[in-house]
């Protein structure tokens, strides 16, 4: 079985001690830093923006996986690229009318392109665009807040997406975000998930580093 990648979500980090949480992740088996940007319009919450992420970048020693929960994410491609982000995830629901253009612009800026689907959006909306994307991020909670309950139907979406990816013949990663812990993570990995995002489960653990190791070795 392919090794699962772990992307702890900084949304659950201690923002008053961000540097030490980033250093903990640097020393852990985490693969990426998952950075949730919210605008209070696309989702009913506001998290952090580029000035904070610039500080994250200064200390982070691993790739940034930026998840934009904002309207018109294409307006910020330059800012995300300036962070030297590896992956820029945009929501299908935020740019379905110009998705192809947005993906091309993300690639032109030197980043990998991820397309995110809210829980109620079926995976088949991506059938035509799939060969152009590097990753599909399936939300397993309604975006906007950490600490929510995992929506179990996501497992079936992973399976369906996995078979669509096989059919299209391109190596597209599947990432799942929301309510991921060792229990739900195990089911997700079995269904074909490549990248697990975990926020509260990691940062609320007595030993976040140990918890990341448990996720990594599911
Ligand atoms: C929610 C964010 C998630 C969040 C996940 O909208 O996209 O990345 O941090 O948090 P948990 O793992 O606590 O569900
Ligand atoms: Zn996220």
PDB file of N, CA, C and O in Angstrom, residues 45-82:
ATOM      1  N   UNK A  45     -16.882  32.014   8.622  1.00  0.00           N
ATOM      2  CA  UNK A  45     -15.832  32.194   9.628  1.00  0.00           C
ATOM      3  C   UNK A  45     -14.647  32.880   8.951  1.00  0.00           C
ATOM      4  O   UNK A  45     -14.511  32.846   7.716  1.00  0.00           O
ATOM      5  N   UNK A  46     -13.791  33.475   9.760  1.00  0.00           N
ATOM      6  CA  UNK A  46     -12.572  34.115   9.254  1.00  0.00           C
ATOM      7  C   UNK A  46     -11.410  33.500  10.027  1.00  0.00           C
ATOM      8  O   UNK A  46     -11.474  33.372  11.256  1.00  0.00           O
ATOM      9  N   UNK A  47     -10.357  33.084   9.325  1.00  0.00           N
ATOM     10  CA  UNK A  47      -9.235  32.461  10.044  1.00  0.00           C
ATOM     11  C   UNK A  47      -8.037  33.389  10.037  1.00  0.00           C
ATOM     12  O   UNK A  47      -7.927  34.282  10.863  1.00  0.00           O
ATOM     13  N   UNK A  48      -7.134  33.181   9.101  1.00  0.00           N
ATOM     14  CA  UNK A  48      -5.937  34.022   8.996  1.00  0.00           C
ATOM     15  C   UNK A  48      -5.644  34.230   7.513  1.00  0.00           C
ATOM     16  O   UNK A  48      -6.164  33.523   6.658  1.00  0.00           O
ATOM     17  N   UNK A  49      -4.790  35.207   7.245  1.00  0.00           N
ATOM     18  CA  UNK A  49      -4.485  35.516   5.853  1.00  0.00           C
ATOM     19  C   UNK A  49      -2.993  35.523   5.595  1.00  0.00           C
ATOM     20  O   UNK A  49      -2.205  34.931   6.352  1.00  0.00           O
ATOM     21  N   UNK A  50      -2.583  36.220   4.558  1.00  0.00           N
ATOM     22  CA  UNK A  50      -1.193  36.152   4.094  1.00  0.00           C
ATOM     23  C   UNK A  50      -0.161  36.722   5.074  1.00  0.00           C
ATOM     24  O   UNK A  50       0.924  36.158   5.179  1.00  0.00           O
ATOM     25  N   UNK A  51      -0.461  37.796   5.800  1.00  0.00           N
ATOM     26  CA  UNK A  51       0.559  38.278   6.749  1.00  0.00           C
ATOM     27  C   UNK A  51       0.936  37.205   7.780  1.00  0.00           C
ATOM     28  O   UNK A  51       2.104  37.089   8.158  1.00  0.00           O
ATOM     29  N   UNK A  52      -0.042  36.422   8.216  1.00  0.00           N
ATOM     30  CA  UNK A  52       0.259  35.347   9.168  1.00  0.00           C
ATOM     31  C   UNK A  52       1.032  34.230   8.456  1.00  0.00           C
ATOM     32  O   UNK A  52       2.026  33.710   8.977  1.00  0.00           O
ATOM     33  N   UNK A  53       0.586  33.890   7.251  1.00  0.00           N
ATOM     34  CA  UNK A  53       1.249  32.788   6.524  1.00  0.00           C
ATOM     35  C   UNK A  53       2.700  33.116   6.174  1.00  0.00           C
ATOM     36  O   UNK A  53       3.534  32.216   6.065  1.00  0.00           O
ATOM     37  N   UNK A  54       2.997  34.396   6.019  1.00  0.00           N
ATOM     38  CA  UNK A  54       4.405  34.762   5.769  1.00  0.00           C
ATOM     39  C   UNK A  54       5.275  34.354   6.952  1.00  0.00           C
ATOM     40  O   UNK A  54       6.413  33.920   6.780  1.00  0.00           O
ATOM     41  N   UNK A  55       4.727  34.475   8.168  1.00  0.00           N
ATOM     42  CA  UNK A  55       5.479  34.055   9.355  1.00  0.00           C
ATOM     43  C   UNK A  55       5.556  32.535   9.444  1.00  0.00           C
ATOM     44  O   UNK A  55       6.573  31.979   9.853  1.00  0.00           O
ATOM     45  N   UNK A  56       4.467  31.880   9.044  1.00  0.00           N
ATOM     46  CA  UNK A  56       4.492  30.406   9.006  1.00  0.00           C
ATOM     47  C   UNK A  56       5.622  29.970   8.073  1.00  0.00           C
ATOM     48  O   UNK A  56       6.448  29.126   8.412  1.00  0.00           O
ATOM     49  N   UNK A  57       5.666  30.583   6.906  1.00  0.00           N
ATOM     50  CA  UNK A  57       6.671  30.231   5.899  1.00  0.00           C
ATOM     51  C   UNK A  57       8.099  30.332   6.455  1.00  0.00           C
ATOM     52  O   UNK A  57       8.953  29.494   6.168  1.00  0.00           O
ATOM     53  N   UNK A  58       8.326  31.388   7.259  1.00  0.00           N
ATOM     54  CA  UNK A  58       9.683  31.623   7.788  1.00  0.00           C
ATOM     55  C   UNK A  58      10.192  30.440   8.603  1.00  0.00           C
ATOM     56  O   UNK A  58      11.377  30.186   8.655  1.00  0.00           O
ATOM     57  N   UNK A  59       9.284  29.740   9.285  1.00  0.00           N
ATOM     58  CA  UNK A  59       9.712  28.667  10.191  1.00  0.00           C
ATOM     59  C   UNK A  59       9.466  27.275   9.633  1.00  0.00           C
ATOM     60  O   UNK A  59      10.070  26.306  10.076  1.00  0.00           O
ATOM     61  N   UNK A  60       8.546  27.176   8.667  1.00  0.00           N
ATOM     62  CA  UNK A  60       8.162  25.858   8.151  1.00  0.00           C
ATOM     63  C   UNK A  60       9.268  25.254   7.291  1.00  0.00           C
ATOM     64  O   UNK A  60       9.870  25.950   6.484  1.00  0.00           O
ATOM     65  N   UNK A  61       9.526  23.975   7.512  1.00  0.00           N
ATOM     66  CA  UNK A  61      10.581  23.286   6.754  1.00  0.00           C
ATOM     67  C   UNK A  61      10.008  22.262   5.772  1.00  0.00           C
ATOM     68  O   UNK A  61      10.734  21.461   5.215  1.00  0.00           O
ATOM     69  N   UNK A  62       8.691  22.260   5.630  1.00  0.00           N
ATOM     70  CA  UNK A  62       8.032  21.294   4.748  1.00  0.00           C
ATOM     71  C   UNK A  62       7.042  22.053   3.859  1.00  0.00           C
ATOM     72  O   UNK A  62       6.731  23.208   4.125  1.00  0.00           O
ATOM     73  N   UNK A  63       6.520  21.388   2.825  1.00  0.00           N
ATOM     74  CA  UNK A  63       5.644  22.096   1.882  1.00  0.00           C
ATOM     75  C   UNK A  63       4.348  22.631   2.490  1.00  0.00           C
ATOM     76  O   UNK A  63       3.764  22.018   3.372  1.00  0.00           O
ATOM     77  N   UNK A  64       3.921  23.786   1.993  1.00  0.00           N
ATOM     78  CA  UNK A  64       2.640  24.373   2.401  1.00  0.00           C
ATOM     79  C   UNK A  64       1.533  23.913   1.458  1.00  0.00           C
ATOM     80  O   UNK A  64       1.666  23.996   0.230  1.00  0.00           O
ATOM     81  N   UNK A  65       0.451  23.467   2.057  1.00  0.00           N
ATOM     82  CA  UNK A  65      -0.749  23.022   1.343  1.00  0.00           C
ATOM     83  C   UNK A  65      -1.827  24.042   1.708  1.00  0.00           C
ATOM     84  O   UNK A  65      -2.370  24.001   2.811  1.00  0.00           O
ATOM     85  N   UNK A  66      -2.064  24.986   0.798  1.00  0.00           N
ATOM     86  CA  UNK A  66      -2.947  26.116   1.135  1.00  0.00           C
ATOM     87  C   UNK A  66      -4.377  25.836   0.665  1.00  0.00           C
ATOM     88  O   UNK A  66      -4.604  25.561  -0.515  1.00  0.00           O
ATOM     89  N   UNK A  67      -5.320  25.901   1.590  1.00  0.00           N
ATOM     90  CA  UNK A  67      -6.736  25.622   1.312  1.00  0.00           C
ATOM     91  C   UNK A  67      -7.504  26.936   1.429  1.00  0.00           C
ATOM     92  O   UNK A  67      -7.714  27.449   2.529  1.00  0.00           O
ATOM     93  N   UNK A  68      -7.894  27.465   0.276  1.00  0.00           N
ATOM     94  CA  UNK A  68      -8.560  28.766   0.262  1.00  0.00           C
ATOM     95  C   UNK A  68     -10.074  28.594   0.314  1.00  0.00           C
ATOM     96  O   UNK A  68     -10.685  28.137  -0.659  1.00  0.00           O
ATOM     97  N   UNK A  69     -10.664  28.965   1.436  1.00  0.00           N
ATOM     98  CA  UNK A  69     -12.128  28.937   1.556  1.00  0.00           C
ATOM     99  C   UNK A  69     -12.609  30.366   1.372  1.00  0.00           C
ATOM    100  O   UNK A  69     -13.054  31.029   2.327  1.00  0.00           O
ATOM    101  N   UNK A  70     -12.457  30.851   0.145  1.00  0.00           N
ATOM    102  CA  UNK A  70     -12.745  32.254  -0.155  1.00  0.00           C
ATOM    103  C   UNK A  70     -13.424  32.343  -1.519  1.00  0.00           C
ATOM    104  O   UNK A  70     -13.263  31.450  -2.356  1.00  0.00           O
ATOM    105  N   UNK A  71     -14.156  33.433  -1.738  1.00  0.00           N
ATOM    106  CA  UNK A  71     -14.707  33.680  -3.066  1.00  0.00           C
ATOM    107  C   UNK A  71     -13.582  34.226  -3.951  1.00  0.00           C
ATOM    108  O   UNK A  71     -12.626  34.817  -3.447  1.00  0.00           O
ATOM    109  N   UNK A  72     -13.671  34.014  -5.218  1.00  0.00           N
ATOM    110  CA  UNK A  72     -12.680  34.478  -6.192  1.00  0.00           C
ATOM    111  C   UNK A  72     -11.229  34.176  -5.774  1.00  0.00           C
ATOM    112  O   UNK A  72     -10.398  35.095  -5.650  1.00  0.00           O
ATOM    113  N   UNK A  73     -10.905  32.915  -5.541  1.00  0.00           N
ATOM    114  CA  UNK A  73      -9.534  32.586  -5.107  1.00  0.00           C
ATOM    115  C   UNK A  73      -8.483  32.986  -6.140  1.00  0.00           C
ATOM    116  O   UNK A  73      -7.320  33.212  -5.793  1.00  0.00           O
ATOM    117  N   UNK A  74      -8.905  33.117  -7.401  1.00  0.00           N
ATOM    118  CA  UNK A  74      -7.934  33.470  -8.452  1.00  0.00           C
ATOM    119  C   UNK A  74      -7.309  34.847  -8.224  1.00  0.00           C
ATOM    120  O   UNK A  74      -6.244  35.147  -8.755  1.00  0.00           O
ATOM    121  N   UNK A  75      -7.971  35.672  -7.410  1.00  0.00           N
ATOM    122  CA  UNK A  75      -7.414  37.000  -7.120  1.00  0.00           C
ATOM    123  C   UNK A  75      -6.138  36.924  -6.289  1.00  0.00           C
ATOM    124  O   UNK A  75      -5.390  37.890  -6.179  1.00  0.00           O
ATOM    125  N   UNK A  76      -5.899  35.760  -5.667  1.00  0.00           N
ATOM    126  CA  UNK A  76      -4.776  35.670  -4.722  1.00  0.00           C
ATOM    127  C   UNK A  76      -3.691  34.679  -5.134  1.00  0.00           C
ATOM    128  O   UNK A  76      -2.879  34.282  -4.305  1.00  0.00           O
ATOM    129  N   UNK A  77      -3.679  34.303  -6.411  1.00  0.00           N
ATOM    130  CA  UNK A  77      -2.678  33.331  -6.870  1.00  0.00           C
ATOM    131  C   UNK A  77      -1.266  33.861  -6.618  1.00  0.00           C
ATOM    132  O   UNK A  77      -0.383  33.142  -6.159  1.00  0.00           O
ATOM    133  N   UNK A  78      -1.073  35.141  -6.898  1.00  0.00           N
ATOM    134  CA  UNK A  78       0.270  35.706  -6.723  1.00  0.00           C
ATOM    135  C   UNK A  78       0.708  35.648  -5.252  1.00  0.00           C
ATOM    136  O   UNK A  78       1.848  35.314  -4.936  1.00  0.00           O
ATOM    137  N   UNK A  79      -0.206  35.967  -4.345  1.00  0.00           N
ATOM    138  CA  UNK A  79       0.120  35.959  -2.903  1.00  0.00           C
ATOM    139  C   UNK A  79       0.451  34.544  -2.420  1.00  0.00           C
ATOM    140  O   UNK A  79       1.359  34.353  -1.620  1.00  0.00           O
ATOM    141  N   UNK A  80      -0.304  33.568  -2.927  1.00  0.00           N
ATOM    142  CA  UNK A  80      -0.036  32.183  -2.495  1.00  0.00           C
ATOM    143  C   UNK A  80       1.308  31.724  -3.057  1.00  0.00           C
ATOM    144  O   UNK A  80       2.120  31.121  -2.351  1.00  0.00           O
ATOM    145  N   UNK A  81       1.570  32.062  -4.298  1.00  0.00           N
ATOM    146  CA  UNK A  81       2.846  31.678  -4.917  1.00  0.00           C
ATOM    147  C   UNK A  81       4.020  32.338  -4.191  1.00  0.00           C
ATOM    148  O   UNK A  81       5.084  31.737  -4.045  1.00  0.00           O
ATOM    149  N   UNK A  82       3.799  33.572  -3.719  1.00  0.00           N
ATOM    150  CA  UNK A  82       4.876  34.285  -3.019  1.00  0.00           C
ATOM    151  C   UNK A  82       5.260  33.594  -1.712  1.00  0.00           C
ATOM    152  O   UNK A  82       6.357  33.795  -1.188  1.00  0.00           O
TER     153      UNK A  82
END
